[in-house]
Coordinates of C-alpha atoms and ligand atoms in Angstrom, one line a residue:
M1 CA 113.6 124.2 30.5
S2 CA 113.3 126.5 27.5
T3 CA 109.8 127.7 26.6
L4 CA 110.1 126.0 23.3
R5 CA 111.3 122.7 24.9
Y6 CA 108.4 122.9 27.4
R7 CA 105.9 123.3 24.6
L8 CA 107.3 120.3 22.7
T9 CA 107.0 118.0 25.6
C10 CA 103.4 119.2 26.0
L11 CA 102.6 118.6 22.5
L12 CA 104.1 115.2 22.8
A13 CA 102.2 114.1 25.8
L14 CA 99.0 115.5 24.3
L15 CA 99.7 113.4 21.2
L16 CA 100.3 110.4 23.2
L17 CA 97.3 111.0 25.2
T18 CA 95.0 111.5 22.1
S19 CA 96.5 109.0 19.5
P20 CA 94.4 106.0 19.0
A21 CA 95.4 102.8 21.1
Q22 CA 97.9 100.7 19.2
A23 CA 96.9 97.7 17.4
Q24 CA 98.9 94.6 18.5
W25 CA 99.1 91.0 19.5
H26 CA 97.7 90.2 22.9
R27 CA 98.6 87.0 24.6
L28 CA 97.9 85.2 27.9
P29 CA 98.7 81.7 29.0
F30 CA 96.5 80.3 32.1
Q31 CA 95.6 77.2 33.7
T32 CA 92.1 75.8 33.3
M33 CA 90.5 72.4 33.3
G34 CA 93.5 70.8 34.8
T35 CA 95.5 71.8 31.7
E36 CA 97.5 74.7 30.3
A37 CA 95.6 77.1 28.0
Y38 CA 96.6 79.9 25.7
V39 CA 95.0 82.6 24.0
E40 CA 96.5 85.0 21.4
L41 CA 94.7 87.7 19.6
W42 CA 95.0 90.8 17.4
A43 CA 93.1 93.8 18.7
E44 CA 93.0 97.2 17.2
D45 CA 92.4 98.5 20.6
D46 CA 94.8 97.8 23.5
A47 CA 92.2 97.9 26.4
K48 CA 89.7 95.8 24.4
G49 CA 92.6 93.2 23.7
Q50 CA 93.2 93.1 27.3
A51 CA 89.7 92.7 28.4
L52 CA 89.1 90.0 25.9
L53 CA 91.8 87.9 27.0
H54 CA 90.6 87.9 30.5
G55 CA 86.9 87.2 29.0
V56 CA 88.4 84.0 27.4
Q57 CA 90.1 82.9 30.8
A58 CA 86.4 83.6 32.4
E59 CA 84.5 81.6 29.8
F60 CA 86.8 78.6 30.4
E61 CA 86.3 78.8 34.3
R62 CA 82.6 79.3 33.9
I63 CA 82.4 76.0 31.7
N64 CA 84.7 74.4 34.2
Q65 CA 82.3 75.2 37.1
L66 CA 79.4 73.6 35.2
M67 CA 81.3 70.6 33.9
S68 CA 84.0 69.6 36.3
P69 CA 83.9 66.2 37.8
Y70 CA 86.2 67.6 40.6
I71 CA 83.8 70.5 41.5
S72 CA 81.0 69.1 43.9
S73 CA 78.7 72.0 42.9
S74 CA 79.0 71.5 39.1
E75 CA 75.8 70.5 37.3
L76 CA 78.0 67.2 36.2
S77 CA 78.7 66.2 39.8
L78 CA 74.9 66.8 40.6
L79 CA 74.0 64.4 37.8
N80 CA 76.6 61.7 39.1
R81 CA 75.0 62.0 42.6
E82 CA 71.4 62.2 41.9
A83 CA 70.4 61.1 38.3
A84 CA 70.2 57.5 39.1
A85 CA 67.6 58.3 41.8
R86 CA 65.5 60.8 39.9
P87 CA 65.4 63.0 36.7
V88 CA 67.7 66.1 37.5
T89 CA 67.0 69.4 35.7
I90 CA 70.2 70.9 34.3
S91 CA 71.0 74.0 32.1
S92 CA 70.0 73.8 28.5
E93 CA 73.8 74.4 27.8
L94 CA 74.8 71.2 29.3
Y95 CA 71.8 69.4 28.0
Q96 CA 72.8 70.5 24.6
L97 CA 76.3 69.1 25.2
L98 CA 75.0 65.8 26.4
Q99 CA 72.8 65.6 23.1
Q100 CA 76.0 66.3 21.1
A101 CA 77.8 63.6 22.9
E102 CA 74.9 61.0 22.5
Q103 CA 74.8 61.9 18.8
L104 CA 78.5 60.9 18.5
A105 CA 77.8 57.8 20.6
I106 CA 75.2 56.6 18.4
L107 CA 77.4 57.4 15.2
S108 CA 80.3 55.7 16.5
E109 CA 78.5 52.7 17.8
G110 CA 79.4 53.3 21.3
A111 CA 83.2 54.0 20.9
F112 CA 82.7 57.6 22.2
D113 CA 80.6 57.2 25.4
I114 CA 80.7 59.6 28.2
S115 CA 79.5 56.8 30.8
F116 CA 82.9 55.4 30.3
A117 CA 83.3 56.9 33.7
S118 CA 81.2 54.4 35.4
V119 CA 84.7 52.4 35.0
G120 CA 86.9 55.4 34.5
F121 CA 86.5 57.0 38.1
S122 CA 88.1 53.7 39.3
Y123 CA 91.4 54.7 37.7
D124 CA 93.8 57.0 39.2
Y125 CA 96.6 57.7 36.9
R126 CA 98.6 59.8 39.6
Q127 CA 98.4 57.2 42.3
Q128 CA 98.9 54.5 39.5
L129 CA 95.5 52.7 40.6
R130 CA 93.3 50.9 38.4
P131 CA 89.9 48.7 39.1
S132 CA 90.4 45.1 40.0
I133 CA 89.0 42.2 37.9
T134 CA 86.0 42.0 40.2
E135 CA 85.2 46.0 39.9
L136 CA 85.8 45.8 36.2
T137 CA 83.3 42.9 35.7
E138 CA 80.9 44.8 37.9
Q139 CA 81.3 48.3 36.4
R140 CA 81.9 47.5 32.9
P141 CA 78.0 46.9 32.0
L142 CA 77.3 50.3 33.4
I143 CA 79.2 51.9 30.5
N144 CA 76.4 52.4 28.0
Y145 CA 75.2 55.8 26.5
R146 CA 71.7 54.4 26.5
H147 CA 71.6 54.5 30.4
I148 CA 71.7 58.2 30.0
Q149 CA 67.9 59.3 29.4
L150 CA 67.8 62.8 28.0
L151 CA 64.1 63.7 28.9
A152 CA 61.9 66.6 28.2
D153 CA 62.6 70.1 29.7
N154 CA 66.2 69.5 30.3
Q155 CA 65.9 66.6 32.6
V156 CA 68.3 63.7 32.7
K157 CA 67.8 60.3 34.3
F158 CA 70.3 57.6 34.5
A159 CA 68.9 54.2 33.9
R160 CA 70.9 52.4 36.6
P161 CA 72.6 53.1 39.9
G162 CA 76.3 53.2 39.6
V163 CA 76.1 55.1 36.1
K164 CA 78.7 58.0 36.0
I165 CA 79.3 60.3 33.3
D166 CA 82.4 62.5 32.5
L167 CA 83.0 65.1 29.5
G168 CA 86.9 64.9 29.6
G169 CA 86.6 63.9 25.9
I170 CA 84.5 66.9 24.7
A171 CA 84.4 69.7 27.3
K172 CA 87.6 71.2 26.6
G173 CA 86.9 71.4 22.8
Y174 CA 83.5 73.0 23.6
A175 CA 85.1 75.6 26.0
V176 CA 87.6 76.4 23.1
E177 CA 84.8 76.8 20.5
Q178 CA 82.7 79.0 23.0
A179 CA 85.8 81.3 23.6
I180 CA 86.4 81.7 20.0
G181 CA 82.9 82.4 19.5
L182 CA 83.2 85.1 22.1
L183 CA 86.0 86.7 20.2
A184 CA 84.4 86.4 16.8
S185 CA 81.4 88.3 18.0
A186 CA 83.5 91.1 19.7
G187 CA 84.8 91.6 16.2
I188 CA 88.2 89.8 16.5
K189 CA 89.3 88.6 13.2
H190 CA 92.7 86.8 14.0
A191 CA 93.0 84.6 17.1
L192 CA 94.3 81.0 18.4
I193 CA 92.9 79.5 21.5
T194 CA 94.5 76.4 22.7
A195 CA 93.7 74.1 25.9
G196 CA 95.4 70.7 26.2
G197 CA 95.3 69.0 23.0
D198 CA 92.6 71.4 21.6
T199 CA 93.3 74.3 19.4
R200 CA 91.1 76.6 17.4
L201 CA 92.1 79.3 14.9
L202 CA 90.1 82.3 14.0
G203 CA 91.2 83.8 10.5
D204 CA 94.9 83.7 9.7
K205 CA 98.0 85.2 11.5
R206 CA 97.7 88.3 9.6
G207 CA 98.7 87.4 6.1
R208 CA 100.3 84.1 7.0
P209 CA 98.9 80.8 8.3
W210 CA 98.9 79.8 11.9
L211 CA 101.5 77.0 12.6
V212 CA 100.2 74.3 14.7
A213 CA 102.5 71.5 16.0
I214 CA 101.7 67.9 16.5
K215 CA 103.7 66.4 19.4
H216 CA 106.0 63.4 19.3
P217 CA 104.0 60.9 21.4
R218 CA 107.1 59.6 23.0
K219 CA 109.6 62.4 22.9
T220 CA 108.1 65.2 25.2
H221 CA 110.0 68.0 23.5
D222 CA 109.9 66.7 19.9
I223 CA 107.2 67.4 17.3
V224 CA 106.3 65.1 14.3
A225 CA 104.8 67.6 12.0
Q226 CA 103.8 71.3 12.0
L227 CA 100.6 72.1 10.1
P228 CA 99.8 75.5 8.5
L229 CA 96.1 76.2 9.1
T230 CA 93.7 79.0 9.2
D231 CA 90.1 79.3 10.5
S232 CA 89.9 75.6 11.7
A233 CA 90.2 73.3 14.8
I234 CA 92.7 70.7 15.5
S235 CA 92.7 68.3 18.3
T236 CA 95.0 65.5 19.5
S237 CA 94.3 62.6 21.7
G238 CA 97.2 60.5 22.9
D239 CA 98.1 57.7 25.2
Y240 CA 101.0 60.0 26.8
E241 CA 99.2 62.7 28.7
R242 CA 97.8 60.7 31.6
F243 CA 99.2 57.2 32.0
F244 CA 101.1 54.8 34.1
I245 CA 102.9 51.6 33.1
E246 CA 102.7 48.5 35.0
D247 CA 104.1 45.2 34.1
G248 CA 104.8 46.8 30.7
V249 CA 101.2 47.6 30.1
R250 CA 100.4 51.4 29.5
Y251 CA 97.2 52.2 31.4
H252 CA 96.1 55.6 30.1
H253 CA 93.1 58.0 30.3
I254 CA 91.1 56.8 27.0
L255 CA 89.0 53.9 27.7
D256 CA 87.4 51.6 25.2
P257 CA 83.9 51.2 26.5
K258 CA 83.7 47.6 25.3
S259 CA 86.4 46.4 27.7
G260 CA 86.8 49.2 30.3
Q261 CA 90.6 49.3 29.4
S262 CA 92.8 51.5 27.5
P263 CA 93.1 50.7 23.6
S264 CA 96.8 50.1 22.6
G265 CA 96.9 50.1 18.6
L266 CA 97.7 53.8 18.5
M267 CA 100.1 56.4 20.2
S268 CA 98.2 59.6 19.0
V269 CA 95.3 60.8 16.7
T270 CA 94.9 64.3 15.5
V271 CA 91.5 65.5 14.0
L272 CA 91.2 68.5 11.8
G273 CA 87.8 70.1 11.1
P274 CA 85.6 73.3 11.3
D275 CA 84.7 73.2 15.0
S276 CA 86.5 72.4 18.3
T277 CA 83.8 70.5 20.0
R278 CA 83.5 67.9 17.3
A279 CA 87.3 67.7 16.7
D280 CA 87.9 67.2 20.5
A281 CA 85.3 64.3 20.7
M282 CA 86.1 62.8 17.2
S283 CA 89.7 62.5 18.3
T284 CA 89.0 60.4 21.5
T285 CA 86.5 58.4 19.3
L286 CA 89.2 57.8 16.7
F287 CA 91.7 56.6 19.3
V288 CA 89.1 54.1 20.7
L289 CA 88.3 52.8 17.2
G290 CA 91.9 52.3 16.2
L291 CA 93.6 52.7 12.7
Q292 CA 91.4 50.6 10.5
R293 CA 88.0 51.3 11.9
G294 CA 89.0 55.1 12.8
M295 CA 90.1 55.6 8.9
V296 CA 86.7 54.3 7.8
F297 CA 84.8 56.5 10.1
I298 CA 86.8 59.7 9.5
E299 CA 86.4 59.1 5.9
Q300 CA 82.6 59.2 6.3
Q301 CA 82.7 62.5 8.0
S302 CA 82.7 65.3 5.4
D303 CA 84.8 68.4 6.6
F304 CA 87.1 66.2 8.9
E305 CA 90.5 64.7 8.3
A306 CA 92.8 62.9 10.7
I307 CA 96.5 62.0 11.1
F308 CA 97.1 58.7 13.1
I309 CA 100.3 57.5 14.8
S310 CA 100.3 53.8 15.2
S311 CA 102.1 52.2 18.1
E312 CA 104.7 51.2 15.4
H313 CA 105.5 54.9 15.0
Q314 CA 103.7 54.8 11.6
L315 CA 102.0 58.0 10.2
Y316 CA 98.6 57.5 8.4
F317 CA 96.6 60.4 6.8
S318 CA 93.0 60.5 5.8
S319 CA 92.4 61.0 2.2
G320 CA 91.9 64.8 2.4
L321 CA 95.4 65.1 3.8
A322 CA 97.2 62.4 1.8
Q323 CA 98.9 64.7 -0.6
Ligands
LIG1 P1 92.8 65.4 26.4 O1 91.8 65.4 27.7 O2 94.4 64.9 26.9 O3 92.6 66.5 25.5 P2 91.2 63.6 24.9 O4 90.5 64.8 24.1 O5 91.6 62.5 24.0 O6 92.6 64.0 25.6 O7 90.0 63.3 26.1 C1 90.4 62.2 26.7 C2 89.4 62.2 27.9 O8 88.2 61.7 27.4 C3 89.8 61.3 29.1 O9 90.5 61.8 30.1 C4 88.4 61.0 29.7 O10 87.9 61.9 30.3 C5 87.6 60.9 28.3 N1 87.2 59.7 27.6 C6 88.0 58.5 27.8 N2 87.6 57.5 27.1 C7 86.5 57.9 26.4 C8 85.5 57.4 25.7 N3 85.5 56.1 25.3 N4 84.3 58.2 25.2 C9 84.3 59.5 25.7 N5 85.2 60.0 26.5 C10 86.2 59.4 26.9
LIG2 MG1 89.6 64.5 22.4

């Protein structure tokens, strides 16, 4: 190699080593909380971007370990095992989420109710199992958010034996919101995090809005709309994610606390708003309330909008989106 070429090569290597890491998009799909999740972020520094992707994944897993009903060491499982017998002390993080769930239960007059699980745990959508009439009659009165007593010092007590809770209607949204908070405090300005039907956007997609699709509730690969959004949360609840059909009846994973059975008026509801925790819980709430009562409810929530798809395949928009 000539001396000149050798010198040029050395110079190039030096430049590569000392030039600042390239700003770029970083992406990571992963599995968490029984669903597909995805994070995409813009970072000025390559190593920082990669580290944050894994930070997001770890945050989901941390919350899963705390709140999953399938993990016997989770605080949620501990409550379901012991809170009927004695007050159980939990982390202030879970306690605060239970408070948020309670607020929405009160606001929705019990349409959102995490004690739905008192009946909900008798359904198994994979095995196509549902409670018998006798079980339903027995367990239905156990669904009542008032049975969940939030006591002083992060203690929780269930008023009756048999009461069970599950955070499937709010925990994913909460995790998405926490993970976005983590990115924001690390200085990230542009990011998208999605888990199942819950998506949260930080900033825009560098000069243009993010595009978030609303799935077609019956055609798996089709979408009904694509919304250009920045800095907001969007959550969809549908009757098509976990369900089975028996004798023409669709049994799906959202339950009306009043009946212990799946509501049938809607196929999906999408909620848009400023934060994922509430957007997630509110989409489940609106699904239970149905079109008429759901529309009245969402119109009363400033900052939140909704798109309903009825069982007749009709789209309905709340007033803030009507244009
Ligand atoms: P996904 O989990 O597919 O994102 P949702 O956000 O609509 O869908 O949440 C559905 C989950 O909410 C159910 O799987 C169940 O865990 C929980 N859930 C069902 N019915 C209720 C209810 N009435 N109140 C609160 N949570 C509910
Ligand atoms: Mg929801």
